Short mmCIF file of C-alpha atoms in Angstrom, two decimals:
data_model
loop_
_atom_site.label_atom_id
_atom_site.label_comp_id
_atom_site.label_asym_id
_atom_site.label_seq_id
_atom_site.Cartn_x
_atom_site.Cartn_y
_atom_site.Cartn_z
CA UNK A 1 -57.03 -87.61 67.09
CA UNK A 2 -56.36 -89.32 70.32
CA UNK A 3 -53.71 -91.23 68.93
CA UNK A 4 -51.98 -87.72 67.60
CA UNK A 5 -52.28 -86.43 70.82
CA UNK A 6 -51.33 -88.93 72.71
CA UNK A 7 -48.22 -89.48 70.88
CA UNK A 8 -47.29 -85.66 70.14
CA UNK A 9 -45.81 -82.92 72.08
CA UNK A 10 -48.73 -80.56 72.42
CA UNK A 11 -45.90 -77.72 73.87
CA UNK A 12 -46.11 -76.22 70.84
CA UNK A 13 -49.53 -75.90 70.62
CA UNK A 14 -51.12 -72.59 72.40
CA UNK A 15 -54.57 -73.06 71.42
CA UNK A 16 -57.47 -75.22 70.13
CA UNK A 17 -59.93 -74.08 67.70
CA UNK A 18 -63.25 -76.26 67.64
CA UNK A 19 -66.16 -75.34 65.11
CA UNK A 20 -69.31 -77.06 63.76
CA UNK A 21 -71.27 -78.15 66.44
CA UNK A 22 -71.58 -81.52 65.58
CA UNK A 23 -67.51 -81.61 65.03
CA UNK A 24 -66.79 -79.79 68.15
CA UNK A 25 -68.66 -82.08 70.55
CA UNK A 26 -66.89 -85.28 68.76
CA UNK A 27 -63.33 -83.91 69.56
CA UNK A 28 -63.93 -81.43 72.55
CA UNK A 29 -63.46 -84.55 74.80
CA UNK A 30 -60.34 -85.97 73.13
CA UNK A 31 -58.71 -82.66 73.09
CA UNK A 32 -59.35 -81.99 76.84
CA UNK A 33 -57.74 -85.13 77.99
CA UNK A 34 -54.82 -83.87 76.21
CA UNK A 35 -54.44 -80.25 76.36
CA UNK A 36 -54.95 -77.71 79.19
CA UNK A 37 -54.84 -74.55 77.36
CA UNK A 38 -57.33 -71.93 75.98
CA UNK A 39 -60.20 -74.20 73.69
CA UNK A 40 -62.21 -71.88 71.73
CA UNK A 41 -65.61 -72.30 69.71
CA UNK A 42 -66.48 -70.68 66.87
CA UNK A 43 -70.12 -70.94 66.18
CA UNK A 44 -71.00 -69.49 62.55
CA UNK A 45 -74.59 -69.40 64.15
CA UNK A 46 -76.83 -71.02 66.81
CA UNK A 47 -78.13 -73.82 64.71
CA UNK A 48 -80.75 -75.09 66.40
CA UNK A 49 -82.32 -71.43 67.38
CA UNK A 50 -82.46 -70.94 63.02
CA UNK A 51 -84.30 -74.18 63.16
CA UNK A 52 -86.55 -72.57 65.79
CA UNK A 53 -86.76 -69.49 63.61
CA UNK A 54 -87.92 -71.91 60.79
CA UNK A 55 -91.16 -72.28 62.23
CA UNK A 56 -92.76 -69.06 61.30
CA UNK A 57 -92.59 -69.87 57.80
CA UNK A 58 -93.06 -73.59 57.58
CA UNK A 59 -93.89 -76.75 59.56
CA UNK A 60 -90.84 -78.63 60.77
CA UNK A 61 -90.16 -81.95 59.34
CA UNK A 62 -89.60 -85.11 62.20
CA UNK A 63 -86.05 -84.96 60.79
CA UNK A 64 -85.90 -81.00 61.62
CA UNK A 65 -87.64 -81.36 64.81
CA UNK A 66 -84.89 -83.98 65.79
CA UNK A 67 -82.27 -81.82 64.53
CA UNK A 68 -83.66 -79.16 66.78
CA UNK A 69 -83.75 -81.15 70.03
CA UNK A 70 -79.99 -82.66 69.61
CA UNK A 71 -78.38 -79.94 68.33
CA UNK A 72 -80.03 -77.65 71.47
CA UNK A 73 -78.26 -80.21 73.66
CA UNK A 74 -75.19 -80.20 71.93
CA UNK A 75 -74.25 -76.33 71.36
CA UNK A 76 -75.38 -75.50 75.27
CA UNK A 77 -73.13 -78.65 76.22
CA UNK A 78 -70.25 -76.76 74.04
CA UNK A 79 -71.15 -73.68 75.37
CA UNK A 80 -70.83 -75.11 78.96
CA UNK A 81 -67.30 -76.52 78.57
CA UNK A 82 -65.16 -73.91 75.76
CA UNK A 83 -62.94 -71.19 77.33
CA UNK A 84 -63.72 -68.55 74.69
CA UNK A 85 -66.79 -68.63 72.34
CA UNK A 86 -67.74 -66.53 69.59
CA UNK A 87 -70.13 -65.96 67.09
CA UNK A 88 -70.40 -63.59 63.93
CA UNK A 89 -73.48 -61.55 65.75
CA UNK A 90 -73.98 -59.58 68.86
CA UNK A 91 -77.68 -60.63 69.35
CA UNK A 92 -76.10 -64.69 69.15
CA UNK A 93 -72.97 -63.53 72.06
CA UNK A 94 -75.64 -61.54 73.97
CA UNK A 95 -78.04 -64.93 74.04
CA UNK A 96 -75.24 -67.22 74.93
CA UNK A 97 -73.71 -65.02 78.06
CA UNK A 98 -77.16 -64.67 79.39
CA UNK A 99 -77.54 -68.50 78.87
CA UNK A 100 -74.32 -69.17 80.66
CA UNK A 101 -74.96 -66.36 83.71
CA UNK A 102 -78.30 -67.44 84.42
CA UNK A 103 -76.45 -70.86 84.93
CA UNK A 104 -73.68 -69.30 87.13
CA UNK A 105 -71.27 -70.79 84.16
CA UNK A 106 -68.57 -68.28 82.81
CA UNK A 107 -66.41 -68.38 78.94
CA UNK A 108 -65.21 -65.00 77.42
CA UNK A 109 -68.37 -64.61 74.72
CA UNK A 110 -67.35 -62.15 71.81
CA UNK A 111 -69.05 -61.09 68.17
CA UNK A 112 -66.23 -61.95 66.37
CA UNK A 113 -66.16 -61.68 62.60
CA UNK A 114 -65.66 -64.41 59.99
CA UNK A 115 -64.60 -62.38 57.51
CA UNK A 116 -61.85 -59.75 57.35
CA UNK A 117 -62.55 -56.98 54.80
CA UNK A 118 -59.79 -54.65 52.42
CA UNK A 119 -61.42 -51.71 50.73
CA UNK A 120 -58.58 -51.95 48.21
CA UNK A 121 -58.84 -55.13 47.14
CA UNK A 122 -61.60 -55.38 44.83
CA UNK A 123 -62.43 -52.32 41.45
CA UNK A 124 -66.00 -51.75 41.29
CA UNK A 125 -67.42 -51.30 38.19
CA UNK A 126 -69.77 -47.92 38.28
CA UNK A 127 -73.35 -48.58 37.82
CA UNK A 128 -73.96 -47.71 34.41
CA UNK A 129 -73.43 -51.07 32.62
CA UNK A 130 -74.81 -53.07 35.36
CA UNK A 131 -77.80 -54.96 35.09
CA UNK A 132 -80.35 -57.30 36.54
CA UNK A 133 -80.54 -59.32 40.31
CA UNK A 134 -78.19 -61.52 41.56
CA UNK A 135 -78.94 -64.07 44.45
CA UNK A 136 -76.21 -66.51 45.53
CA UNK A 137 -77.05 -69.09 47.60
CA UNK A 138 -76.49 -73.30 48.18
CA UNK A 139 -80.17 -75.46 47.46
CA UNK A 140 -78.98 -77.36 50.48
CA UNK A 141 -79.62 -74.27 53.15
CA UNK A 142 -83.03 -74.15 53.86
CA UNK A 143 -83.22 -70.57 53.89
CA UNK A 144 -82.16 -70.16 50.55
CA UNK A 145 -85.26 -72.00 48.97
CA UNK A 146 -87.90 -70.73 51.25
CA UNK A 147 -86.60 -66.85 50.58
CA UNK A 148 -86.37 -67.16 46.42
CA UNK A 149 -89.82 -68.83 46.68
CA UNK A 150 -90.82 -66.01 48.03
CA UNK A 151 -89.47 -63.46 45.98
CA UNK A 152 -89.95 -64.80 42.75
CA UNK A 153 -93.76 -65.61 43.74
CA UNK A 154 -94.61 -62.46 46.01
CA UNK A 155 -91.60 -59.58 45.06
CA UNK A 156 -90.48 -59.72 41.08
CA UNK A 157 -94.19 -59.69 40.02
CA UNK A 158 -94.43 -56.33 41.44
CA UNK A 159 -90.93 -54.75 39.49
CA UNK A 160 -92.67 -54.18 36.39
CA UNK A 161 -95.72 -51.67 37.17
CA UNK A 162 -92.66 -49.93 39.36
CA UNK A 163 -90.54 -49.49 36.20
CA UNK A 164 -87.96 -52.03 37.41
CA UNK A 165 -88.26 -55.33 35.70
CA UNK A 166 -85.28 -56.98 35.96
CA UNK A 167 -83.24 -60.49 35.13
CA UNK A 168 -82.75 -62.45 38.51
CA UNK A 169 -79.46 -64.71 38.06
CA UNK A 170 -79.51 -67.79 40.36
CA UNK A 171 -75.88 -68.80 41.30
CA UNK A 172 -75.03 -71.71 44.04
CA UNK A 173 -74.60 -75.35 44.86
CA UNK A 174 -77.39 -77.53 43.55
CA UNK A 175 -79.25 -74.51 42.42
CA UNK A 176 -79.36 -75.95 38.60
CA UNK A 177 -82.03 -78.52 39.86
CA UNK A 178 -84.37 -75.55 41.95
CA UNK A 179 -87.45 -75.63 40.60
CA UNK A 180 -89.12 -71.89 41.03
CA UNK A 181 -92.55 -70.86 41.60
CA UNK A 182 -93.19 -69.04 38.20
CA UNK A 183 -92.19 -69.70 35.15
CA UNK A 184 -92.97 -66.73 33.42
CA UNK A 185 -90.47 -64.36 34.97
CA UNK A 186 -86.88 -63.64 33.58
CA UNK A 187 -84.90 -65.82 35.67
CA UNK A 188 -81.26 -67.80 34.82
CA UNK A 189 -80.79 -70.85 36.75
CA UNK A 190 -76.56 -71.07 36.66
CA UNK A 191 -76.05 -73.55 39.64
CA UNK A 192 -72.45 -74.00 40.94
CA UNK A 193 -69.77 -71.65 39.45
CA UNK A 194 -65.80 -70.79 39.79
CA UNK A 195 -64.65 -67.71 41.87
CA UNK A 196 -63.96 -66.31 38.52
CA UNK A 197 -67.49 -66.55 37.18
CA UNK A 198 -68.86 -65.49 40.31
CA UNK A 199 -66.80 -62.56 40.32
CA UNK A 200 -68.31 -61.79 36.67
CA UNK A 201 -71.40 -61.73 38.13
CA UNK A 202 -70.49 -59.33 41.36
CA UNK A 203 -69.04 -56.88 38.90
CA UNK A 204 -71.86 -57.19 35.72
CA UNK A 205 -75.29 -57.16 38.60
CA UNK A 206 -76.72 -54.11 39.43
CA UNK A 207 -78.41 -55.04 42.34
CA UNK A 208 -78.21 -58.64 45.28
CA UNK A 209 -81.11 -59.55 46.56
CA UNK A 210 -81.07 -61.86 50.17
CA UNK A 211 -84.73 -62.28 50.50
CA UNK A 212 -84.07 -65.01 53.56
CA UNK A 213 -87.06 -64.78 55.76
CA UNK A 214 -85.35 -66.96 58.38
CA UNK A 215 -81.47 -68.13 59.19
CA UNK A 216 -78.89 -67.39 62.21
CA UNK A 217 -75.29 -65.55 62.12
CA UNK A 218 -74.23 -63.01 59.82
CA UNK A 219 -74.94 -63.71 56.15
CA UNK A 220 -71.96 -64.66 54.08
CA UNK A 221 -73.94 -63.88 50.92
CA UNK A 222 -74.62 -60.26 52.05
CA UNK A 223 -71.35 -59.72 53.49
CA UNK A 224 -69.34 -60.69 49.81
CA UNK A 225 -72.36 -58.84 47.95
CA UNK A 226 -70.87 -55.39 49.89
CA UNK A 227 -67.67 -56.28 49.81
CA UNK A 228 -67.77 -56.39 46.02
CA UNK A 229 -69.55 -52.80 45.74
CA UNK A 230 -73.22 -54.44 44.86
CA UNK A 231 -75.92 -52.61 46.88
CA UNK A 232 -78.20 -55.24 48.34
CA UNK A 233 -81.87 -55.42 49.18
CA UNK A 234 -82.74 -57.89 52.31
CA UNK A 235 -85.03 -58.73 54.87
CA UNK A 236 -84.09 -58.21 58.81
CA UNK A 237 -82.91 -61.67 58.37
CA UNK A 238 -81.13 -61.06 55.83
CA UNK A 239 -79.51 -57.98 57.49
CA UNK A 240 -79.46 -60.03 60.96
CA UNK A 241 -75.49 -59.52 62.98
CA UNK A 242 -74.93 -56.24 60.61
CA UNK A 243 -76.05 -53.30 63.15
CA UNK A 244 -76.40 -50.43 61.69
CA UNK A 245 -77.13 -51.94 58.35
CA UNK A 246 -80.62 -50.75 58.07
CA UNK A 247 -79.36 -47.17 57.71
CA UNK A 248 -77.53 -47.31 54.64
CA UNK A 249 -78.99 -50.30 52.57
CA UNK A 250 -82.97 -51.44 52.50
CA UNK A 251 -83.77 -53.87 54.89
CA UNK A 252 -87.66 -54.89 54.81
CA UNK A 253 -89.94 -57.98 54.93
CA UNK A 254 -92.66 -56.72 53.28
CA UNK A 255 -93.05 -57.47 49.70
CA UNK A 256 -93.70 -54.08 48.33
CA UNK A 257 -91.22 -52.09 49.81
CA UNK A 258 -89.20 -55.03 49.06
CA UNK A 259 -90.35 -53.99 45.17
CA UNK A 260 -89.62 -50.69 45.56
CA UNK A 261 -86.65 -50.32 46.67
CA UNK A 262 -84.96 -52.93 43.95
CA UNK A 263 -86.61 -50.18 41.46
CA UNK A 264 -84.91 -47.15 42.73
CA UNK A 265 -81.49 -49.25 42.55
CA UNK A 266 -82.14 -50.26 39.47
CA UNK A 267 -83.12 -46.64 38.05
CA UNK A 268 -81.11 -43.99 40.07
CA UNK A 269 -77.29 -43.96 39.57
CA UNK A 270 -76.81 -41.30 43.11
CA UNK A 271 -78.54 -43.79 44.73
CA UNK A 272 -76.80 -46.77 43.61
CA UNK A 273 -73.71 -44.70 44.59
CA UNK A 274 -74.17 -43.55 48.05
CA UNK A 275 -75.85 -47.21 49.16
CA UNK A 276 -72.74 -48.64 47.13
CA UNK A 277 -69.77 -46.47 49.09
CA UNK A 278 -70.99 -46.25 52.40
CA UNK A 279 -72.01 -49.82 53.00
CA UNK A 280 -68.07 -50.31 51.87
CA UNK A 281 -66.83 -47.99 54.51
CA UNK A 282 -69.01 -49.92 56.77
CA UNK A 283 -67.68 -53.37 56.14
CA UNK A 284 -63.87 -51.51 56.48
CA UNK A 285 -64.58 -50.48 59.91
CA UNK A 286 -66.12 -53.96 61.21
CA UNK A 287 -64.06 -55.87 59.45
CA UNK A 288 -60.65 -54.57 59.66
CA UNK A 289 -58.19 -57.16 59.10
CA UNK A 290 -55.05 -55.79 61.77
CA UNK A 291 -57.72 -55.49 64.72
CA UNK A 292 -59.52 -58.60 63.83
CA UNK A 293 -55.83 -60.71 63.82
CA UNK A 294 -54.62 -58.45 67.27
CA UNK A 295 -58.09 -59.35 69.46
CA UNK A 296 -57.82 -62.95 68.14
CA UNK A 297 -54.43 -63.64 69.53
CA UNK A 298 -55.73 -62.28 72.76
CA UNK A 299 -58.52 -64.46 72.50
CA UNK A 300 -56.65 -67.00 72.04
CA UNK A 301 -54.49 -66.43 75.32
CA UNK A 302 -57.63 -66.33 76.94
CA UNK A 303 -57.31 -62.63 77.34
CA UNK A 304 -61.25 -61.04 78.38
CA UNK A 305 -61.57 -57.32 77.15
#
């Protein structure tokens, strides 16, 4: 990199986009010896306050405690020396201006989504036909494990007195060798699939389930699940950088509710419907593609709003 630099014209160049904290900290100092124009971060969440977050459910490994203390160090050292930096949530921009003004340190600090969203792009199959729970999720993200250990030990137990017992399909990297809590539920372990198998699944599941009790950013899994016309049932951190979520799709941590409202998406096709539609119309309006591209150019100038 400092080779390229150093050898290269950077006139053309108008911008530098840094992300992964880890990656961002190697280069930041190569690029700014280089180039004097508008570095941005993008931070797809605040790493080391989802490790904090991890506590509440389990005790921290040395490994994740050490995690924790240099990755603290290394996203408020970002933080302190990006132009622009944004993250997929409002409560994650609102935590890292106060950071910086209580500091006297400025950087424009947006929610900014990842993801740009067309309505038109995807045909959703109606309901009736649909069938069964769909989680998608990597082995490697802790969340992932610690939220389907929960749900298959505390939540599916409780579909069948509701009327709702359902298949739970498994999809993700490394999830063939997960090992779940029960055996004697109706679960299918698929691991790592193509797009085009995955889309299968979107269009055949009648309800996505993102039972993460911890985690940081906006959720890529609930985010796709929406844009592909499933209705999904999560927890707050699940539904966490979504505002306004919580009014048109169930968001709850507690197990039955949880139950319940997996049961009345699996039995009532109005309901499916409405949650189905509106959480669409949602993701349109947040994630529109032409406004997203227009405030990321001026971002990019190092244009505040």
């Amino acid at each position: 990199m400092d080779d390229w630099l150093a050898q290269s014209n950077t006139a053309p160049i108008f911008a530098c986009v840094l992300s992964r904290p880890l990656v961002a900290a190697m280069h930041l100092p190569t690029v700014r010896k280089h180039f004097n124009k508008t570095c941005l971060y993008y931070g797809h969440d605040i790493h080391h306050r989802r490790l904090q977050a991890m506590r509440r459910t389990s005790r921290l490994t040395a490994r994740a405690r050490w995690e924790l203390w240099v990755l603290r160090r290394v996203e408020q050292r970002l933080w302190r020396d990006v132009d622009v930096i944004l993250y997929p949530s409002t409560e994650e921009a609102k935590h890292v201006r106060q950071w910086l003004d209580d500091r006297r340190m400025r950087a424009i600090v947006e929610a900014f989504p990842l993801w740009t969203f067309n309505p038109a792009s995807v045909d959703i199959p109606p309901p009736d036909g649909r069938s069964g729970l769909l989680f998608v999720g990597s082995i490697a993200h802790a969340p992932n494990v610690d939220g389907l250990d929960w749900f298959i030990g505390d939540v599916m137990p409780m579909l069948e007195p509701l009327g709702g017992a359902a298949r739970l399909r498994i999809v993700g990297s490394g999830m063939d060798s997960y090992v779940p809590p029960r055996a004697d539920l109706q679960l299918t372990v698929m691991g790592r699939v193509d797009d085009s198998v995955l889309e299968q699944c979107y269009a055949s599941a009648r309800v996505v389930v993102a039972p993460l009790r911890f985690g940081g950013g906006v959720k890529g899994k609930v985010v796709e699940a929406i844009a592909h016309g499933v209705p999904v049932v999560m927890t707050l951190a699940g539904a966490q950088g979504l505002d306004g979520i919580e009014r048109l799709l169930p968001v709850t941590d507690d197990p039955v509710n949880f139950a319940f409202e997996i049961g009345r998406l699996l039995r009532d096709d109005e309901v499916w419907l409405s949650a189905s539609v509106n959480a669409r119309a949602l993701l349109a309006q947040r994630f529109d593609h032409a406004g997203t591209q227009q405030r990321l150019g001026e971002l990019l100038a190092g244009r505040p709003l």
